[in-house]
mmCIF file of C-alpha atoms and ligand atoms in Angstrom:
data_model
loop_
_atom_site.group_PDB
_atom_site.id
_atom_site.type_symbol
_atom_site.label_atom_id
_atom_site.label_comp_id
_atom_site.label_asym_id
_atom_site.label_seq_id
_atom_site.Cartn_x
_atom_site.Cartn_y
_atom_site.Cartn_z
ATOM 1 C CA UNK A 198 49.038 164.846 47.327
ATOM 2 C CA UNK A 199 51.894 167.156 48.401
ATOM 3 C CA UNK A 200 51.404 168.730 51.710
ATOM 4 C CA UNK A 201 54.695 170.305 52.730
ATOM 5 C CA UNK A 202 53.458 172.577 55.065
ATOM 6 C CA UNK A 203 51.796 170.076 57.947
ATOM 7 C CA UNK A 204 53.570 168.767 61.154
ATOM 8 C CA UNK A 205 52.252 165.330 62.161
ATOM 9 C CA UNK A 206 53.200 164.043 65.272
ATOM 10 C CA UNK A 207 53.811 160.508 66.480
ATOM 11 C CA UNK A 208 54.178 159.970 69.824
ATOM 12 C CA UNK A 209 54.021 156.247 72.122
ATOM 13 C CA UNK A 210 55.966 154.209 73.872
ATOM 14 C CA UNK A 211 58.893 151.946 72.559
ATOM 15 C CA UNK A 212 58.128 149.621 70.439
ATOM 16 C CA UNK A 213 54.828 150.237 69.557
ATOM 17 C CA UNK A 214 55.361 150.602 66.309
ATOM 18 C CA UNK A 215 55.480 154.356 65.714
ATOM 19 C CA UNK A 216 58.778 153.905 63.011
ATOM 20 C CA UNK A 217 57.910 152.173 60.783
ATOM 21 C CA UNK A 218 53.898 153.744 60.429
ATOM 22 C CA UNK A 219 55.609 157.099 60.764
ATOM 23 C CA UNK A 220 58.050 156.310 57.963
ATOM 24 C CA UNK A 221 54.789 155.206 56.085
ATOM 25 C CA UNK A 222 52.603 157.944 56.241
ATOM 26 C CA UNK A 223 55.316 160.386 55.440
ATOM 27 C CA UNK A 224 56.583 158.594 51.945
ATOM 28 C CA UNK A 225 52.678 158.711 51.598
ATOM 29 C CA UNK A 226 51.954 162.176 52.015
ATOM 30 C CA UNK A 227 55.421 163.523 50.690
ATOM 31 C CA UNK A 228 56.542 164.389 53.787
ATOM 32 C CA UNK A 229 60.546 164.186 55.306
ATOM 33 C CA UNK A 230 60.201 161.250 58.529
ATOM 34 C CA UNK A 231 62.302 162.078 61.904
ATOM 35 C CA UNK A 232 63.301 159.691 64.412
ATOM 36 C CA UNK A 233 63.565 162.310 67.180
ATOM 37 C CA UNK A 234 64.575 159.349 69.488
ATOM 38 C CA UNK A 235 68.062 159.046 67.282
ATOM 39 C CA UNK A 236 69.320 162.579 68.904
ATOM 40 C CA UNK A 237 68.536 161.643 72.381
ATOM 41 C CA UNK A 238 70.263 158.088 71.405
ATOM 42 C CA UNK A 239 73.270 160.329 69.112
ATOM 43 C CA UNK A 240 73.574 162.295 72.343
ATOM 44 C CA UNK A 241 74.046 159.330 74.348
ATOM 45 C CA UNK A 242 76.314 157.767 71.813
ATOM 46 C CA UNK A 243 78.389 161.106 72.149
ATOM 47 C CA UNK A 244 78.542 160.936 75.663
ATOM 48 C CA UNK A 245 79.610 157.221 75.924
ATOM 49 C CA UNK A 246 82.624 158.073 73.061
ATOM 50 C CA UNK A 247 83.825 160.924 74.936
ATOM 51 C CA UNK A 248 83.650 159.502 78.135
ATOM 52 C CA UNK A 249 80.734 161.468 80.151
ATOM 53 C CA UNK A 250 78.903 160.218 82.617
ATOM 54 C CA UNK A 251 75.559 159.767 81.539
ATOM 55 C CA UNK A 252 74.119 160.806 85.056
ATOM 56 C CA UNK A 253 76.211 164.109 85.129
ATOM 57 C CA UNK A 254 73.873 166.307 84.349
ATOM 58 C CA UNK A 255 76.398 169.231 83.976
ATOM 59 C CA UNK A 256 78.969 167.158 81.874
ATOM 60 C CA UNK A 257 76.198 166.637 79.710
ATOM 61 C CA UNK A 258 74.968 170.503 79.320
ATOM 62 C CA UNK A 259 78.564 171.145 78.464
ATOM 63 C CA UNK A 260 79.118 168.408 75.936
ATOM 64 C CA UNK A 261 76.396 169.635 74.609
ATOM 65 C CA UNK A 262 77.144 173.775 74.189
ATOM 66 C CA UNK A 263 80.496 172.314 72.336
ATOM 67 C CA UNK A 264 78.609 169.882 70.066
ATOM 68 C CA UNK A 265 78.353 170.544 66.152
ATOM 69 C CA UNK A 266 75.235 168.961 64.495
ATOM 70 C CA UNK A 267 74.069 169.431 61.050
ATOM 71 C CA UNK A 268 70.957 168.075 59.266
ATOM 72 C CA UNK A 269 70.343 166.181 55.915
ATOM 73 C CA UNK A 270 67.736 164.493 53.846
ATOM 74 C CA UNK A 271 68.326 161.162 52.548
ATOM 75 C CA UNK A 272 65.799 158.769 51.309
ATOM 76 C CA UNK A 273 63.008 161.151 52.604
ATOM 77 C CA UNK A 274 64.233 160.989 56.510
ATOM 78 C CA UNK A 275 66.014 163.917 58.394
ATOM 79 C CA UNK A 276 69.205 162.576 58.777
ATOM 80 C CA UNK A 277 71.987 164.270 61.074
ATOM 81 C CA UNK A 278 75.887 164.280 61.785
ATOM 82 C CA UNK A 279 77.310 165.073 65.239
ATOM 83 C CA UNK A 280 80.762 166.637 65.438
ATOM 84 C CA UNK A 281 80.947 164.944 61.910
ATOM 85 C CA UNK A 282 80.459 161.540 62.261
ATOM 86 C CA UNK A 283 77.021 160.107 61.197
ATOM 87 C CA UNK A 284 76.706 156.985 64.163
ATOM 88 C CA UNK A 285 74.680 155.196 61.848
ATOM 89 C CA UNK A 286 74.176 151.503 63.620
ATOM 90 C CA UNK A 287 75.906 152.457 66.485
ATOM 91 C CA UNK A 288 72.593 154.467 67.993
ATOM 92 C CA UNK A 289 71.266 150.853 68.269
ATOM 93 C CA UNK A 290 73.941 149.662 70.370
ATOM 94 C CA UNK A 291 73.674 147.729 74.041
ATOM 95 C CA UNK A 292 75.524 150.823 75.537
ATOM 96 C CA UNK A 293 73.175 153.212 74.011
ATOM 97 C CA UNK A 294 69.979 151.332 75.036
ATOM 98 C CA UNK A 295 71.271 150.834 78.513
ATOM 99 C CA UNK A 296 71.605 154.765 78.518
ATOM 100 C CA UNK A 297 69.235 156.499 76.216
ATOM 101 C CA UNK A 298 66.451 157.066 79.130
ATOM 102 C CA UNK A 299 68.600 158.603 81.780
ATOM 103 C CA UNK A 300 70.058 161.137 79.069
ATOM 104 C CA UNK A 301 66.903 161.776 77.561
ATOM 105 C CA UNK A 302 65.370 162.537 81.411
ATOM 106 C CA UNK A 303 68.243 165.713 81.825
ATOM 107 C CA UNK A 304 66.363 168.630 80.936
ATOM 108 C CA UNK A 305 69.468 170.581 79.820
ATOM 109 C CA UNK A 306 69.463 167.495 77.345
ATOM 110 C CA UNK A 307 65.932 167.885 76.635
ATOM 111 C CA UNK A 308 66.058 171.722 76.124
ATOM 112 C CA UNK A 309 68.901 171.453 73.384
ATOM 113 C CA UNK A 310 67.173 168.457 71.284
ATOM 114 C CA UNK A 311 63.516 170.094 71.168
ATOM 115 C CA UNK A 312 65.607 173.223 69.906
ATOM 116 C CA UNK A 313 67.125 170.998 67.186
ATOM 117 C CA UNK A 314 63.848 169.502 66.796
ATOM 118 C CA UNK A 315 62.024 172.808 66.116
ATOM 119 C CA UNK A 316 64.854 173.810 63.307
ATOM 120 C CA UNK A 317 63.962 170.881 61.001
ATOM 121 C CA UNK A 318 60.410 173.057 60.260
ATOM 122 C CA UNK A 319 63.022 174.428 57.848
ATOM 123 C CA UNK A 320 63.458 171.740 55.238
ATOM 124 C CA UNK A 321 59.287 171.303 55.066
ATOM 125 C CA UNK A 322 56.604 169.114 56.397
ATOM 126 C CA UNK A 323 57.257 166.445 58.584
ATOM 127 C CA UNK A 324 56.532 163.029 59.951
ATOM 128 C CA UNK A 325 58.360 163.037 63.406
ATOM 129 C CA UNK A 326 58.022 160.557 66.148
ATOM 130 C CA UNK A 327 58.585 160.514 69.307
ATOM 131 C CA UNK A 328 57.989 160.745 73.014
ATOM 132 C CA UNK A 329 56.660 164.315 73.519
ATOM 133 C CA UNK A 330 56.403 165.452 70.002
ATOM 134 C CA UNK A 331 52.284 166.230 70.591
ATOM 135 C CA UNK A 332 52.955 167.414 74.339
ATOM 136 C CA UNK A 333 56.600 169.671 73.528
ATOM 137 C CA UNK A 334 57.824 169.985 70.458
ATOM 138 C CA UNK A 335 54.898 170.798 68.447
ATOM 139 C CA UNK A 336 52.090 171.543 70.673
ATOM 140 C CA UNK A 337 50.163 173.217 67.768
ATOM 141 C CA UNK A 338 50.238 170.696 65.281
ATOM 142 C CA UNK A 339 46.299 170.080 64.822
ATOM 143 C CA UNK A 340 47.663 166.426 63.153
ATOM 144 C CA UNK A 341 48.824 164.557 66.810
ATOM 145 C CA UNK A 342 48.498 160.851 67.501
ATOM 146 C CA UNK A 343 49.500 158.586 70.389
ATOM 147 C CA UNK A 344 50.050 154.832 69.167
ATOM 148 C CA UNK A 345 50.290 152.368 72.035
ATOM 149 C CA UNK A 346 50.086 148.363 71.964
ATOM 150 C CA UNK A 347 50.145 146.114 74.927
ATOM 151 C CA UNK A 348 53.870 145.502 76.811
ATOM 152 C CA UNK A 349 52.965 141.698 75.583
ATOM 153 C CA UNK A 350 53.034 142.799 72.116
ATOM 154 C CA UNK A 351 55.493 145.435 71.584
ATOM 155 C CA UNK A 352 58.152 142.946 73.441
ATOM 156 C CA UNK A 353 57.033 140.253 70.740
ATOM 157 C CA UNK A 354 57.905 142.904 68.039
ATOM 158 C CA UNK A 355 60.922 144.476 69.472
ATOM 159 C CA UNK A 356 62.397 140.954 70.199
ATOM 160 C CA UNK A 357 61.522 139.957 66.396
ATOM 161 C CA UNK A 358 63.492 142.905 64.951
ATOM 162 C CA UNK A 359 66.282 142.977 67.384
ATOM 163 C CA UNK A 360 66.647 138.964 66.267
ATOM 164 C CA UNK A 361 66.618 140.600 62.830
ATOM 165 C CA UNK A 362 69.572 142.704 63.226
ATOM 166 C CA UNK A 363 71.643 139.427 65.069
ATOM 167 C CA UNK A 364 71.193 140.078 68.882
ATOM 168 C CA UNK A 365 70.487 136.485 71.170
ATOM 169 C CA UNK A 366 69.036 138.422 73.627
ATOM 170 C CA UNK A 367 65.978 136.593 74.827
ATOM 171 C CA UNK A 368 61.812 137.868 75.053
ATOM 172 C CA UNK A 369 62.220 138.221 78.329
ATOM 173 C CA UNK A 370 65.137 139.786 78.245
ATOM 174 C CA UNK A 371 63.709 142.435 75.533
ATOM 175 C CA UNK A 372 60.383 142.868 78.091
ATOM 176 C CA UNK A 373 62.694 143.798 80.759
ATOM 177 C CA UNK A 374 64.245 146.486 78.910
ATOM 178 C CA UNK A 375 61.454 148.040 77.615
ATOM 179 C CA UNK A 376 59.414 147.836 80.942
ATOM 180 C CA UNK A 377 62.084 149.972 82.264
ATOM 181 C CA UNK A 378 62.633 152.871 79.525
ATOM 182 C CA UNK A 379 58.806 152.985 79.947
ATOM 183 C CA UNK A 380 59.098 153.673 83.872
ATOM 184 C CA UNK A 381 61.200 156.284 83.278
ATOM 185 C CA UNK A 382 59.817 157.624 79.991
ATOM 186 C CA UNK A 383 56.671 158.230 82.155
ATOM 187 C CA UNK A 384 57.749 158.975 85.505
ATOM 188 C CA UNK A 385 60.559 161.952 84.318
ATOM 189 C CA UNK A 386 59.644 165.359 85.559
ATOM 190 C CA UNK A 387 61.133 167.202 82.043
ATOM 191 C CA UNK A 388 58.081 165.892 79.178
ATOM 192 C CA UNK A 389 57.039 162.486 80.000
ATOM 193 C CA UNK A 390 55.407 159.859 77.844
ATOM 194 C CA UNK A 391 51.499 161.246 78.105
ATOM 195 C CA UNK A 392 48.925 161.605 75.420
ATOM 196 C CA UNK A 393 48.903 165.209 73.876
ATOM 197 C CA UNK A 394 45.161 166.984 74.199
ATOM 198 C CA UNK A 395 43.512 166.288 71.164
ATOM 199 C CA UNK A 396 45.671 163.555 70.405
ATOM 200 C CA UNK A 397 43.902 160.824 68.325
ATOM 201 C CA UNK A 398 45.075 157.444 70.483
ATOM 202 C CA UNK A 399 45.316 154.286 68.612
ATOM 203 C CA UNK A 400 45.906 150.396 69.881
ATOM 204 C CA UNK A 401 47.527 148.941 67.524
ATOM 205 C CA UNK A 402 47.530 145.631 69.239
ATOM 206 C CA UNK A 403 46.419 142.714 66.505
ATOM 207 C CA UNK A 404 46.062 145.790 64.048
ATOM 208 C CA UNK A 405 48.029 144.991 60.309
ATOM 209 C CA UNK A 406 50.257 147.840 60.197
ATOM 210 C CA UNK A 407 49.129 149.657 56.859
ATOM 211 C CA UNK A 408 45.798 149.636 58.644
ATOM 212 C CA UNK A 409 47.521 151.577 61.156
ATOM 213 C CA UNK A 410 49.200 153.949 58.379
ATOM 214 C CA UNK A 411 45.386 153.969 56.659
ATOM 215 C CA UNK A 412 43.827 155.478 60.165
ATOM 216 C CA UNK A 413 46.377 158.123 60.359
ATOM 217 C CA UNK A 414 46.729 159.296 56.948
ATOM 218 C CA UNK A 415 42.705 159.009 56.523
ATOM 219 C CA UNK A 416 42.466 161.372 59.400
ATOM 220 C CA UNK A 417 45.079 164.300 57.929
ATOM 221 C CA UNK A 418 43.492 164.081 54.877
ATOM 222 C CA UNK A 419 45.315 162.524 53.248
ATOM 223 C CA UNK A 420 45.515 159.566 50.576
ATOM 224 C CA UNK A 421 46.071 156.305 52.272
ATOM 225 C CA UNK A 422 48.378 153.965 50.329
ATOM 226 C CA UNK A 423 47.322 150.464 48.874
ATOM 227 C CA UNK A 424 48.639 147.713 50.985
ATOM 228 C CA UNK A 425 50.810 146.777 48.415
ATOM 229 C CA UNK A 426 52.644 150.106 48.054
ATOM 230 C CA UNK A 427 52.638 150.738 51.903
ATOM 231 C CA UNK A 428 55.275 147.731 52.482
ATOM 232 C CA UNK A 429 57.877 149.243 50.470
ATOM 233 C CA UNK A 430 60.325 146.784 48.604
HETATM 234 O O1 DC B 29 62.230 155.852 70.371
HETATM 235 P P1 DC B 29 63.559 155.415 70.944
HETATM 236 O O2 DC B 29 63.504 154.089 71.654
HETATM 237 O O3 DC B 29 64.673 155.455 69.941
HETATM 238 O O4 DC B 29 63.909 156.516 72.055
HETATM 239 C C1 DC B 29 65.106 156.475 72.766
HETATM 240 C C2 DC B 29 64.941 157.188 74.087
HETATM 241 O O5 DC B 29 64.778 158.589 73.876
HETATM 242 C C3 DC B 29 63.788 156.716 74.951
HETATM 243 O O6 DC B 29 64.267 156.430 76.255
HETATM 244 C C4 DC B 29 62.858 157.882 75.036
HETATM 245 C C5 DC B 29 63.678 159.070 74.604
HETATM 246 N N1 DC B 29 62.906 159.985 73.777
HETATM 247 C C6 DC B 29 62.363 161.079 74.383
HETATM 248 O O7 DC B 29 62.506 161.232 75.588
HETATM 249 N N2 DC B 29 61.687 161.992 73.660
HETATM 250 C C7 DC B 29 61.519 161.824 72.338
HETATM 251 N N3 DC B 29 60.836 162.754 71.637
HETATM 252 C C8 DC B 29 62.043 160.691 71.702
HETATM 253 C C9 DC B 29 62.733 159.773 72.452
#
C-alpha cells in the first residue's frame, strides 16, 4: 500500500538499530528512508576538509551560510551532495565519529539541518531517523517511535558491523564511543535524545529485527513484510 503522504519518525540512540528497521519499513510502505544523522556527520565531514574547528561555533554558522546542498533519491533513500561532492564512506570515518556529537550540539548547526530536514517533505512520505525527529523536526507526525536497546547490546551490534566494514577496533573500544555520543546526545541544551509525547517506545533488546519492522509498520497501518522479503538480498 502506497502512502506518500505520512511522516514516520525514528528516533533512539546509536546503535540501536533504528537504520536498518527504518530502511525496512519505508521499502515496505513505499516510502523514501533519511539518515538525518548523515548531515550532521556531512557537516562534520565539511568542517574537518576545510579545516574548521569543530568547537567554533561561529566558524561553523559561517561554513554553513556558504554551503551548497542538494537532495536526491536513489534506491528509495534521500540522498544529498554538499558543495558537490557526495562523501559517501567518508561520513563513517574515525574523524567524523570523533566529531559528529560536538557539531551536532551547535544550535546554529542544528537550526540549518532541521531546515534541510523539513525541505525533504517535498519529494513525499518519509521514513527518517534520527535523534529529535519526534521531539523537532516533525513534532506533528501522529506516526513517532523511540527504539532503544541496552548499551550491552547496541555495542555488540555496532562492534559487529564496524568489524564488517574492516575496523580492529575492539568491544570495548566501540562501548566507549558510544557511551559518550550518548552523554552528549542527552545532556545538549539544543534537542536532546528524549522520547517524543506520544511516541510508541520499543526495546528491541533480544527482539529479531523484522519483528521490530512488524511492530512499527503494524502500528501505521500498514502491511508488515514477510520475514523473507524484509531481509532484502
Ligand atoms: O545516527 P548517527 O550516529 O549517524 O548520528 C550522528 C550524530 O548526529 C550523533 O552524535 C547524534 C547526531 N544527530 C542528532 O543530533 N540529531 C539527529 N536527528 C540525528 C543525529
Amino acid at each position: 500500500m502506497k502512502t506518500p503522504e505520512r511522516v514516520i519518525a525514528i528516533d533512539g540512540p546509536s546503535a540501536s538499530g533504528k537504520s536498518t528497521v527504518a530502511r525496512r519499513v519505508a521499502s515496505a510502505l513505499g516510502l523514501r528512508y533519511v539518515d538525518s544523522g548523515a548531515l550532521y556527520r556531512g557537516v562534520t565531514w565539511l568542517a574537518l576538509r576545510e579545516g574548521v574547528p569543530p568547537e567554533d561555533a561561529a566558524a561553523l554558522e559561517r561554513l554553513l551560510e556558504r554551503a551548497d546542498v542538494r537532495f536526491g533519491v536513489a534506491d528509495g533513500a534521500v540522498r544529498f551532495t554538499l558543495n558537490g561532492t557526495d562523501p559517501g564512506l567518508a561520513l563513517r570515518g574515525a574523524d567524523v565519529n570523533a566529531n559528529v556529537s560536538e557539531v551536532a550540539a551547535a544550535p546554529a548547526v542544528r537550526h540549518r539541518v532541521v531546515a534541510w530536514l523539513r525541505e525533504m517533505r517535498a519529494l513525499g512520505g518519509l521514513v527518517m531517523e534520527g535523534r529529535d525527529i519526534g521531539t523537532r523536526v516533525f513534532p506533528d507526525t501522529p506516526y513517532k517511535f523511540y527504539l532503544d536497546a541496552s548499551p550491552e547490546e547496541r555495542a555488540r551490534r555496532r562492534h559487529a558491523e564496524d568489524a564488517g566494514r574492516g575496523s580492529a577496533a575492539s568491544l570495548g573500544t566501540v562501548q566507549a564511543s558510544l557511551q559518550h555520543r550518548d552523554r552528549i546526545d542527552t545532556s545538549r541544551r539544543a534537542d536532546p535524545l528524549k522520547v517524543a509525547p506520544g511516541a510508541t517506545v520499543i526495546d528491541s533488546t533480544g527482539m529479531e529485527i523484522d519483528d521490530v519492522v512488524a511492530v512499527v509498520c503494524r502500528a501505521v497501518g500498514g502491511i508488515a513484510p514477510s520475514a523473507k522479503e524484509g531481509r532484502g538480498p
